[in-house]
Amino acid sequence: MSYKITLIPGDGIGPEVTVSACQIVNATGVKIDWEVCEAGAEVFKKGIATGVPQETMDSINRNKIALKGPLSTPVGFGEKSANVTLRKMFETYGNIRPVKEFPGVATPYSGRDIDLVIVRENVEDLYAGIEHMQTPGVAQCLKLISRKGCEKIVRLGFEFARSQNRKTIHCATKANIMKFSEGMLKRTFEDIAKEYPDIQANHIIVDNCAHQLVKKPEQFEVIVTTNMNGDILSDLSSALIGGLGFAPGANIGDNVCIFEAVHGSAPKYAGKNVINPMAVILSAIMMLRHLGEFKAALDIEHALYITCVVDKILTRDVVGDEKGAPTTLFTETVIKNLGKRYEGIQDRAYKPISISHTKIPTEPVHVKERFVEGVDIFFESTQPAKEFGKLMEVAASEASVKLKLITSRGMKIYPATEGIELDLTDHVCARFVSNEPLNEETIQKLIHAVSKKAAWTHIEKLHVFDGKAGYTKAHGEE
Ligand code: NAP
């Protein structure tokens, strides 16, 4: 059996760490034809805005599996992240990030048996990157979370737990504050948990999850979470086991899987032969298990244990600049140790992961009854709340609706509440409601009426689905 796999060396330290991983995988005897492809900084320089050329897309589409080095992203301006583009283009909706104590790598947590997996939603949430400047001084980022996306990631979490015989799973959300978006993941998790009675399902608020991860990380086995939460929790968790040098990852889609380390391109270490290649090697181990090459995966795992514990060949991130082994020596030692067994650790029983459930197309959410009972219209305005409120009262009466309130960043400012002190911006929202369901004609009339009074920036309909309000109340709203 031989495999064709797309290899993206990437930027910065990427070429060094991927060469190390490929040499080790090749030395196991698993036959892989690596198709080397470009993405990242050099591609941006050629003027390809996605950072991913068509040939690389074609290769991944053909091969379905890729091993990828880190790609640099300009910060705060310019192009979108090529990493995020790749995840989105192939709908790799699940990002699996194992965090496991590594023998021979001393940390303040050594001996606590940390062995958890973060299953992070990978294509939705704030990382959709839908941002708009509402005014020159106020930015907005849309946090879109779908029931379908939640179902897929939750099922992946449970299936992953089963494939590794793990008995508990936590769902980490901020549903206490973001009741609709983060709450969607919580509700979906609680629904789907009923299908997995063999796994104990717990919900945890994400900030407490971060706290508990530092305090008692060994209590966690699998954590399923939204994109942004997962990004932060997984970096935090990797620090518990020795840092980003030990944090592998897999981007899982229905058709394509892309394996990559959690870390970035660490440009200051590029070409210095000092970087720890372990995270990409561990990602390659995940890839081998995904291919069903369980023996080769175990061989590499044991060769890594012997290299770190017996030979004490460790890179500078673990033992400091003076004693750190070069990346190439680390790689050669792992290859030399292939076939040896390290007795100090109990191997986990791995089964192929069953993601057939996640392939079942989930139905759109149907409701029996729906209507629009109002609209929120956002404005650029620096007028005092009282004056602005009066203008909106007039607009509301022109459209035969009622002005319920005006808010600034979610807090009621009109009608005024005694004793509150707010530092206002140039961005306000007027909530208009009606006793009758609002039709398009009334909404158009209202937009026309408010446009004469102030500059509106966007509008949201206040839906009611099956009798439940599909929007949150403002702070201070009755
Ligand atoms: P980074 O490249 O992950 O590096 C941050 C720090 O983590 C490094 O300075 C180093 O710490 C440590 N580190 C990273 N990789 C390591 C390894 N293999 N072995 C040992 N230590 C390692 O993060 P960044 O500096 O924030 O980002 C640099 C670029 O990478 C950015 O352009 C960013 O967008 C990109 N990035 C890409 C990906 C990806 O491709 N998936 C992920 C994250 C970031 P010390 O300084 O303490 O030695």
PDB file of C-alpha atoms in Angstrom, residues 110-369:
ATOM      1  CA  SER A 110       5.190  16.448  35.252  1.00  0.00           C
ATOM      2  CA  GLY A 111       3.708  13.296  36.757  1.00  0.00           C
ATOM      3  CA  ARG A 112       0.116  14.576  36.621  1.00  0.00           C
ATOM      4  CA  ASP A 113      -0.713  12.398  33.570  1.00  0.00           C
ATOM      5  CA  ILE A 114      -2.115  15.166  31.433  1.00  0.00           C
ATOM      6  CA  ASP A 115      -3.705  13.457  28.451  1.00  0.00           C
ATOM      7  CA  LEU A 116      -6.528  15.492  26.964  1.00  0.00           C
ATOM      8  CA  VAL A 117      -7.783  16.423  23.528  1.00  0.00           C
ATOM      9  CA  ILE A 118      -9.281  19.710  22.460  1.00  0.00           C
ATOM     10  CA  VAL A 119     -11.844  19.366  19.675  1.00  0.00           C
ATOM     11  CA  ARG A 120     -12.198  22.866  18.314  1.00  0.00           C
ATOM     12  CA  GLU A 121     -14.774  24.028  15.781  1.00  0.00           C
ATOM     13  CA  ASN A 122     -12.679  25.256  12.895  1.00  0.00           C
ATOM     14  CA  VAL A 123     -14.653  27.219  10.313  1.00  0.00           C
ATOM     15  CA  GLU A 124     -17.314  29.318  12.056  1.00  0.00           C
ATOM     16  CA  ASP A 125     -17.431  31.787  14.947  1.00  0.00           C
ATOM     17  CA  LEU A 126     -15.410  35.003  14.919  1.00  0.00           C
ATOM     18  CA  TYR A 127     -12.867  33.325  12.622  1.00  0.00           C
ATOM     19  CA  ALA A 128     -15.238  33.670   9.695  1.00  0.00           C
ATOM     20  CA  GLY A 129     -13.531  37.076   9.679  1.00  0.00           C
ATOM     21  CA  ILE A 130     -16.691  39.021   8.808  1.00  0.00           C
ATOM     22  CA  GLU A 131     -15.753  42.454  10.077  1.00  0.00           C
ATOM     23  CA  HIS A 132     -17.110  45.889   9.340  1.00  0.00           C
ATOM     24  CA  MET A 133     -16.171  49.348  10.534  1.00  0.00           C
ATOM     25  CA  GLN A 134     -19.549  50.681  11.691  1.00  0.00           C
ATOM     26  CA  THR A 135     -18.169  54.188  12.112  1.00  0.00           C
ATOM     27  CA  PRO A 136     -14.566  55.413  11.793  1.00  0.00           C
ATOM     28  CA  GLY A 137     -14.141  54.581  15.487  1.00  0.00           C
ATOM     29  CA  VAL A 138     -16.303  51.477  16.029  1.00  0.00           C
ATOM     30  CA  ALA A 139     -15.516  48.009  14.629  1.00  0.00           C
ATOM     31  CA  GLN A 140     -17.825  45.016  14.470  1.00  0.00           C
ATOM     32  CA  CYS A 141     -16.977  41.313  14.064  1.00  0.00           C
ATOM     33  CA  LEU A 142     -19.830  38.882  13.369  1.00  0.00           C
ATOM     34  CA  LYS A 143     -19.904  35.699  15.417  1.00  0.00           C
ATOM     35  CA  LEU A 144     -21.898  33.276  13.278  1.00  0.00           C
ATOM     36  CA  ILE A 145     -22.561  29.860  14.794  1.00  0.00           C
ATOM     37  CA  SER A 146     -24.841  27.375  13.035  1.00  0.00           C
ATOM     38  CA  ARG A 147     -26.762  24.431  14.454  1.00  0.00           C
ATOM     39  CA  LYS A 148     -25.289  22.351  11.623  1.00  0.00           C
ATOM     40  CA  GLY A 149     -21.715  23.399  12.494  1.00  0.00           C
ATOM     41  CA  CYS A 150     -22.378  22.607  16.160  1.00  0.00           C
ATOM     42  CA  GLU A 151     -23.783  19.165  15.346  1.00  0.00           C
ATOM     43  CA  LYS A 152     -20.738  18.286  13.274  1.00  0.00           C
ATOM     44  CA  ILE A 153     -18.182  19.337  15.877  1.00  0.00           C
ATOM     45  CA  VAL A 154     -20.085  17.786  18.770  1.00  0.00           C
ATOM     46  CA  ARG A 155     -20.431  14.449  16.958  1.00  0.00           C
ATOM     47  CA  LEU A 156     -16.754  14.561  16.062  1.00  0.00           C
ATOM     48  CA  GLY A 157     -15.950  15.138  19.740  1.00  0.00           C
ATOM     49  CA  PHE A 158     -18.019  12.158  20.884  1.00  0.00           C
ATOM     50  CA  GLU A 159     -16.750   9.885  18.078  1.00  0.00           C
ATOM     51  CA  PHE A 160     -13.177  10.891  18.839  1.00  0.00           C
ATOM     52  CA  ALA A 161     -13.725  10.131  22.533  1.00  0.00           C
ATOM     53  CA  ARG A 162     -15.086   6.700  21.599  1.00  0.00           C
ATOM     54  CA  SER A 163     -12.232   5.930  19.194  1.00  0.00           C
ATOM     55  CA  GLN A 164      -9.785   6.435  22.056  1.00  0.00           C
ATOM     56  CA  ASN A 165     -11.913   4.798  24.723  1.00  0.00           C
ATOM     57  CA  ARG A 166     -12.234   8.051  26.649  1.00  0.00           C
ATOM     58  CA  LYS A 167     -15.042   8.184  29.187  1.00  0.00           C
ATOM     59  CA  THR A 168     -15.751  11.888  29.727  1.00  0.00           C
ATOM     60  CA  ILE A 169     -16.234  14.907  27.520  1.00  0.00           C
ATOM     61  CA  HIS A 170     -16.610  18.588  28.433  1.00  0.00           C
ATOM     62  CA  CYS A 171     -18.248  21.232  26.287  1.00  0.00           C
ATOM     63  CA  ALA A 172     -16.674  24.633  27.025  1.00  0.00           C
ATOM     64  CA  THR A 173     -18.778  27.678  26.084  1.00  0.00           C
ATOM     65  CA  LYS A 174     -19.559  31.232  27.111  1.00  0.00           C
ATOM     66  CA  ALA A 175     -23.300  30.453  26.887  1.00  0.00           C
ATOM     67  CA  ASN A 176     -23.967  32.406  30.081  1.00  0.00           C
ATOM     68  CA  ILE A 177     -23.236  35.643  28.189  1.00  0.00           C
ATOM     69  CA  MET A 178     -23.726  34.751  24.484  1.00  0.00           C
ATOM     70  CA  LYS A 179     -26.921  32.792  24.915  1.00  0.00           C
ATOM     71  CA  PHE A 180     -27.725  32.340  21.241  1.00  0.00           C
ATOM     72  CA  SER A 181     -24.311  31.837  19.629  1.00  0.00           C
ATOM     73  CA  GLU A 182     -22.286  30.033  22.315  1.00  0.00           C
ATOM     74  CA  GLY A 183     -25.589  28.708  23.673  1.00  0.00           C
ATOM     75  CA  MET A 184     -26.166  26.932  20.349  1.00  0.00           C
ATOM     76  CA  LEU A 185     -23.140  24.725  21.013  1.00  0.00           C
ATOM     77  CA  LYS A 186     -24.266  24.020  24.587  1.00  0.00           C
ATOM     78  CA  ARG A 187     -27.801  23.046  23.543  1.00  0.00           C
ATOM     79  CA  THR A 188     -26.561  20.905  20.647  1.00  0.00           C
ATOM     80  CA  PHE A 189     -24.069  19.182  22.948  1.00  0.00           C
ATOM     81  CA  GLU A 190     -26.786  18.394  25.487  1.00  0.00           C
ATOM     82  CA  ASP A 191     -29.057  16.976  22.738  1.00  0.00           C
ATOM     83  CA  ILE A 192     -26.390  14.803  21.105  1.00  0.00           C
ATOM     84  CA  ALA A 193     -24.953  13.593  24.443  1.00  0.00           C
ATOM     85  CA  LYS A 194     -28.108  11.454  24.784  1.00  0.00           C
ATOM     86  CA  GLU A 195     -26.881   9.337  21.853  1.00  0.00           C
ATOM     87  CA  TYR A 196     -23.635   8.534  23.701  1.00  0.00           C
ATOM     88  CA  PRO A 197     -24.678   7.117  27.088  1.00  0.00           C
ATOM     89  CA  ASP A 198     -21.236   5.467  27.464  1.00  0.00           C
ATOM     90  CA  ILE A 199     -19.552   8.899  27.715  1.00  0.00           C
ATOM     91  CA  GLN A 200     -20.139  11.261  30.627  1.00  0.00           C
ATOM     92  CA  ALA A 201     -21.004  14.683  29.192  1.00  0.00           C
ATOM     93  CA  ASN A 202     -20.434  17.898  31.163  1.00  0.00           C
ATOM     94  CA  HIS A 203     -20.843  21.531  30.272  1.00  0.00           C
ATOM     95  CA  ILE A 204     -18.304  24.011  31.616  1.00  0.00           C
ATOM     96  CA  ILE A 205     -18.103  27.791  31.225  1.00  0.00           C
ATOM     97  CA  VAL A 206     -15.004  28.511  29.201  1.00  0.00           C
ATOM     98  CA  ASP A 207     -13.306  30.886  31.634  1.00  0.00           C
ATOM     99  CA  ASN A 208     -13.651  28.317  34.389  1.00  0.00           C
ATOM    100  CA  CYS A 209     -12.348  25.724  31.921  1.00  0.00           C
ATOM    101  CA  ALA A 210      -9.177  27.828  31.475  1.00  0.00           C
ATOM    102  CA  HIS A 211      -8.888  28.114  35.262  1.00  0.00           C
ATOM    103  CA  GLN A 212      -9.437  24.373  35.783  1.00  0.00           C
ATOM    104  CA  LEU A 213      -6.942  23.527  33.025  1.00  0.00           C
ATOM    105  CA  VAL A 214      -4.233  25.336  34.961  1.00  0.00           C
ATOM    106  CA  LYS A 215      -5.397  24.056  38.355  1.00  0.00           C
ATOM    107  CA  LYS A 216      -6.255  20.424  37.629  1.00  0.00           C
ATOM    108  CA  PRO A 217      -5.690  19.549  33.958  1.00  0.00           C
ATOM    109  CA  GLU A 218      -5.793  15.803  34.573  1.00  0.00           C
ATOM    110  CA  GLN A 219      -9.582  16.015  35.129  1.00  0.00           C
ATOM    111  CA  PHE A 220     -10.141  16.568  31.383  1.00  0.00           C
ATOM    112  CA  GLU A 221     -10.216  13.931  28.630  1.00  0.00           C
ATOM    113  CA  VAL A 222     -11.935  15.655  25.698  1.00  0.00           C
ATOM    114  CA  ILE A 223     -12.977  19.317  25.458  1.00  0.00           C
ATOM    115  CA  VAL A 224     -15.279  20.289  22.597  1.00  0.00           C
ATOM    116  CA  THR A 225     -15.550  24.015  22.034  1.00  0.00           C
ATOM    117  CA  THR A 226     -16.072  26.913  19.642  1.00  0.00           C
ATOM    118  CA  ASN A 227     -13.358  28.232  17.352  1.00  0.00           C
ATOM    119  CA  MET A 228     -12.063  31.187  19.383  1.00  0.00           C
ATOM    120  CA  ASN A 229     -12.325  29.395  22.742  1.00  0.00           C
ATOM    121  CA  GLY A 230     -10.522  26.383  21.285  1.00  0.00           C
ATOM    122  CA  ASP A 231      -7.709  28.485  19.901  1.00  0.00           C
ATOM    123  CA  ILE A 232      -6.989  30.002  23.296  1.00  0.00           C
ATOM    124  CA  LEU A 233      -7.543  26.855  25.385  1.00  0.00           C
ATOM    125  CA  SER A 234      -5.285  24.772  23.172  1.00  0.00           C
ATOM    126  CA  ASP A 235      -2.368  27.212  23.365  1.00  0.00           C
ATOM    127  CA  LEU A 236      -2.860  27.407  27.122  1.00  0.00           C
ATOM    128  CA  SER A 237      -2.944  23.602  27.379  1.00  0.00           C
ATOM    129  CA  SER A 238       0.165  23.160  25.253  1.00  0.00           C
ATOM    130  CA  ALA A 239       2.090  25.270  27.779  1.00  0.00           C
ATOM    131  CA  LEU A 240       1.221  22.683  30.470  1.00  0.00           C
ATOM    132  CA  ILE A 241       3.170  19.959  28.668  1.00  0.00           C
ATOM    133  CA  GLY A 242       6.242  21.885  27.582  1.00  0.00           C
ATOM    134  CA  GLY A 243       5.057  24.453  25.072  1.00  0.00           C
ATOM    135  CA  LEU A 244       4.048  24.778  21.471  1.00  0.00           C
ATOM    136  CA  GLY A 245       6.924  22.517  20.445  1.00  0.00           C
ATOM    137  CA  PHE A 246       4.821  19.565  21.685  1.00  0.00           C
ATOM    138  CA  ALA A 247       1.370  20.481  20.382  1.00  0.00           C
ATOM    139  CA  PRO A 248       0.168  18.626  17.271  1.00  0.00           C
ATOM    140  CA  GLY A 249      -3.097  19.129  15.403  1.00  0.00           C
ATOM    141  CA  ALA A 250      -5.391  17.744  12.737  1.00  0.00           C
ATOM    142  CA  ASN A 251      -7.961  19.638  10.677  1.00  0.00           C
ATOM    143  CA  ILE A 252     -10.724  17.155   9.934  1.00  0.00           C
ATOM    144  CA  GLY A 253     -13.255  17.502   7.131  1.00  0.00           C
ATOM    145  CA  ASP A 254     -15.657  15.046   5.533  1.00  0.00           C
ATOM    146  CA  ASN A 255     -13.354  14.685   2.523  1.00  0.00           C
ATOM    147  CA  VAL A 256     -10.035  16.322   3.353  1.00  0.00           C
ATOM    148  CA  CYS A 257      -7.795  16.175   6.433  1.00  0.00           C
ATOM    149  CA  ILE A 258      -4.869  18.526   6.947  1.00  0.00           C
ATOM    150  CA  PHE A 259      -2.367  17.674   9.675  1.00  0.00           C
ATOM    151  CA  GLU A 260      -0.275  20.470  11.181  1.00  0.00           C
ATOM    152  CA  ALA A 261       1.379  21.627  14.399  1.00  0.00           C
ATOM    153  CA  VAL A 262      -0.407  24.189  16.543  1.00  0.00           C
ATOM    154  CA  HIS A 263       2.610  26.507  16.471  1.00  0.00           C
ATOM    155  CA  GLY A 264       3.365  29.139  13.882  1.00  0.00           C
ATOM    156  CA  SER A 265       6.367  29.869  11.699  1.00  0.00           C
ATOM    157  CA  ALA A 266       8.543  31.259  14.587  1.00  0.00           C
ATOM    158  CA  PRO A 267      10.552  33.312  12.071  1.00  0.00           C
ATOM    159  CA  LYS A 268      13.312  34.205  14.536  1.00  0.00           C
ATOM    160  CA  TYR A 269      14.432  30.541  14.577  1.00  0.00           C
ATOM    161  CA  ALA A 270      14.132  29.917  10.826  1.00  0.00           C
ATOM    162  CA  GLY A 271      17.174  28.212   9.283  1.00  0.00           C
ATOM    163  CA  LYS A 272      19.013  27.958  12.628  1.00  0.00           C
ATOM    164  CA  ASN A 273      18.600  24.189  13.071  1.00  0.00           C
ATOM    165  CA  VAL A 274      17.480  24.674  16.697  1.00  0.00           C
ATOM    166  CA  ILE A 275      13.717  24.292  16.542  1.00  0.00           C
ATOM    167  CA  ASN A 276      11.763  21.444  18.118  1.00  0.00           C
ATOM    168  CA  PRO A 277      10.205  19.369  15.309  1.00  0.00           C
ATOM    169  CA  MET A 278       8.144  17.260  17.733  1.00  0.00           C
ATOM    170  CA  ALA A 279       4.784  19.004  17.145  1.00  0.00           C
ATOM    171  CA  VAL A 280       4.888  18.237  13.420  1.00  0.00           C
ATOM    172  CA  ILE A 281       6.176  14.712  14.092  1.00  0.00           C
ATOM    173  CA  LEU A 282       3.235  14.171  16.485  1.00  0.00           C
ATOM    174  CA  SER A 283       0.910  15.574  13.792  1.00  0.00           C
ATOM    175  CA  ALA A 284       2.395  13.036  11.364  1.00  0.00           C
ATOM    176  CA  ILE A 285       1.642  10.308  13.945  1.00  0.00           C
ATOM    177  CA  MET A 286      -1.996  11.469  13.962  1.00  0.00           C
ATOM    178  CA  MET A 287      -1.940  11.298  10.161  1.00  0.00           C
ATOM    179  CA  LEU A 288      -0.602   7.726  10.237  1.00  0.00           C
ATOM    180  CA  ARG A 289      -3.394   6.677  12.632  1.00  0.00           C
ATOM    181  CA  HIS A 290      -5.900   8.354  10.343  1.00  0.00           C
ATOM    182  CA  LEU A 291      -4.518   6.227   7.491  1.00  0.00           C
ATOM    183  CA  GLY A 292      -4.842   3.127   9.671  1.00  0.00           C
ATOM    184  CA  GLU A 293      -1.040   2.778   9.968  1.00  0.00           C
ATOM    185  CA  PHE A 294      -1.229   2.128  13.709  1.00  0.00           C
ATOM    186  CA  LYS A 295       2.063   0.217  14.003  1.00  0.00           C
ATOM    187  CA  ALA A 296       4.136   2.886  12.266  1.00  0.00           C
ATOM    188  CA  ALA A 297       2.494   5.515  14.496  1.00  0.00           C
ATOM    189  CA  LEU A 298       3.350   3.528  17.641  1.00  0.00           C
ATOM    190  CA  ASP A 299       6.918   2.925  16.395  1.00  0.00           C
ATOM    191  CA  ILE A 300       7.508   6.664  16.062  1.00  0.00           C
ATOM    192  CA  GLU A 301       5.904   7.359  19.439  1.00  0.00           C
ATOM    193  CA  HIS A 302       8.252   4.912  21.187  1.00  0.00           C
ATOM    194  CA  ALA A 303      11.286   6.189  19.251  1.00  0.00           C
ATOM    195  CA  LEU A 304      10.417   9.686  20.504  1.00  0.00           C
ATOM    196  CA  TYR A 305      10.163   8.440  24.118  1.00  0.00           C
ATOM    197  CA  ILE A 306      13.571   6.742  23.886  1.00  0.00           C
ATOM    198  CA  THR A 307      15.136   9.812  22.246  1.00  0.00           C
ATOM    199  CA  CYS A 308      13.837  12.109  24.998  1.00  0.00           C
ATOM    200  CA  VAL A 309      14.078   9.871  28.094  1.00  0.00           C
ATOM    201  CA  VAL A 310      16.931   7.440  27.436  1.00  0.00           C
ATOM    202  CA  ASP A 311      19.184   9.329  25.011  1.00  0.00           C
ATOM    203  CA  LYS A 312      18.180  12.696  26.530  1.00  0.00           C
ATOM    204  CA  ILE A 313      18.341  14.368  23.129  1.00  0.00           C
ATOM    205  CA  LEU A 314      16.158  17.430  23.625  1.00  0.00           C
ATOM    206  CA  THR A 315      15.906  20.742  21.783  1.00  0.00           C
ATOM    207  CA  ARG A 316      16.600  24.221  23.178  1.00  0.00           C
ATOM    208  CA  ASP A 317      12.968  24.945  24.102  1.00  0.00           C
ATOM    209  CA  VAL A 318      13.244  22.154  26.713  1.00  0.00           C
ATOM    210  CA  VAL A 319      16.857  22.335  27.949  1.00  0.00           C
ATOM    211  CA  GLY A 320      17.979  25.837  26.965  1.00  0.00           C
ATOM    212  CA  ASP A 321      20.262  27.265  24.293  1.00  0.00           C
ATOM    213  CA  GLU A 322      23.493  25.740  25.677  1.00  0.00           C
ATOM    214  CA  LYS A 323      22.359  22.137  25.915  1.00  0.00           C
ATOM    215  CA  GLY A 324      19.773  22.097  23.101  1.00  0.00           C
ATOM    216  CA  ALA A 325      20.281  19.460  20.385  1.00  0.00           C
ATOM    217  CA  PRO A 326      20.118  20.571  16.741  1.00  0.00           C
ATOM    218  CA  THR A 327      16.885  19.699  14.932  1.00  0.00           C
ATOM    219  CA  THR A 328      18.825  17.406  12.572  1.00  0.00           C
ATOM    220  CA  LEU A 329      20.447  15.444  15.448  1.00  0.00           C
ATOM    221  CA  PHE A 330      17.035  15.017  17.094  1.00  0.00           C
ATOM    222  CA  THR A 331      15.618  13.663  13.811  1.00  0.00           C
ATOM    223  CA  GLU A 332      18.548  11.263  13.241  1.00  0.00           C
ATOM    224  CA  THR A 333      18.236   9.929  16.803  1.00  0.00           C
ATOM    225  CA  VAL A 334      14.497   9.271  16.415  1.00  0.00           C
ATOM    226  CA  ILE A 335      15.166   7.391  13.169  1.00  0.00           C
ATOM    227  CA  LYS A 336      17.921   5.355  14.879  1.00  0.00           C
ATOM    228  CA  ASN A 337      15.468   4.452  17.667  1.00  0.00           C
ATOM    229  CA  LEU A 338      12.649   3.239  15.402  1.00  0.00           C
ATOM    230  CA  GLY A 339      11.708  -0.333  16.320  1.00  0.00           C
ATOM    231  CA  LYS A 340      12.789   0.003  19.985  1.00  0.00           C
ATOM    232  CA  ARG A 341      10.179  -0.085  22.753  1.00  0.00           C
ATOM    233  CA  TYR A 342      10.068   2.164  25.804  1.00  0.00           C
ATOM    234  CA  GLU A 343       8.614   0.347  28.828  1.00  0.00           C
ATOM    235  CA  GLY A 344       7.742   3.360  30.970  1.00  0.00           C
ATOM    236  CA  ILE A 345       4.406   4.142  29.373  1.00  0.00           C
ATOM    237  CA  GLN A 346       1.067   2.386  28.862  1.00  0.00           C
ATOM    238  CA  ASP A 347       0.054   2.513  25.189  1.00  0.00           C
ATOM    239  CA  ARG A 348      -3.436   3.780  24.452  1.00  0.00           C
ATOM    240  CA  ALA A 349      -5.703   1.503  22.404  1.00  0.00           C
ATOM    241  CA  TYR A 350      -6.567   3.385  19.212  1.00  0.00           C
ATOM    242  CA  LYS A 351      -9.430   2.515  16.893  1.00  0.00           C
ATOM    243  CA  PRO A 352     -10.128   4.115  13.546  1.00  0.00           C
ATOM    244  CA  ILE A 353     -12.356   7.083  14.176  1.00  0.00           C
ATOM    245  CA  SER A 354     -15.893   6.663  12.901  1.00  0.00           C
ATOM    246  CA  ILE A 355     -17.003   9.968  11.458  1.00  0.00           C
ATOM    247  CA  SER A 356     -19.781   8.496   9.353  1.00  0.00           C
ATOM    248  CA  HIS A 357     -22.314  10.280  11.560  1.00  0.00           C
ATOM    249  CA  THR A 358     -20.830  13.612  10.740  1.00  0.00           C
ATOM    250  CA  LYS A 359     -21.341  12.928   7.044  1.00  0.00           C
ATOM    251  CA  ILE A 360     -25.100  12.687   7.412  1.00  0.00           C
ATOM    252  CA  PRO A 361     -26.349  16.031   6.145  1.00  0.00           C
ATOM    253  CA  THR A 362     -28.055  17.781   9.007  1.00  0.00           C
ATOM    254  CA  GLU A 363     -31.465  19.257   8.316  1.00  0.00           C
ATOM    255  CA  PRO A 364     -31.976  23.005   8.372  1.00  0.00           C
ATOM    256  CA  VAL A 365     -33.805  23.942  11.567  1.00  0.00           C
ATOM    257  CA  HIS A 366     -37.528  24.077  10.804  1.00  0.00           C
ATOM    258  CA  VAL A 367     -39.997  26.201  12.764  1.00  0.00           C
ATOM    259  CA  LYS A 368     -43.784  26.073  12.659  1.00  0.00           C
ATOM    260  CA  GLU A 369     -44.382  29.745  13.181  1.00  0.00           C
TER     261      GLU A 369
END
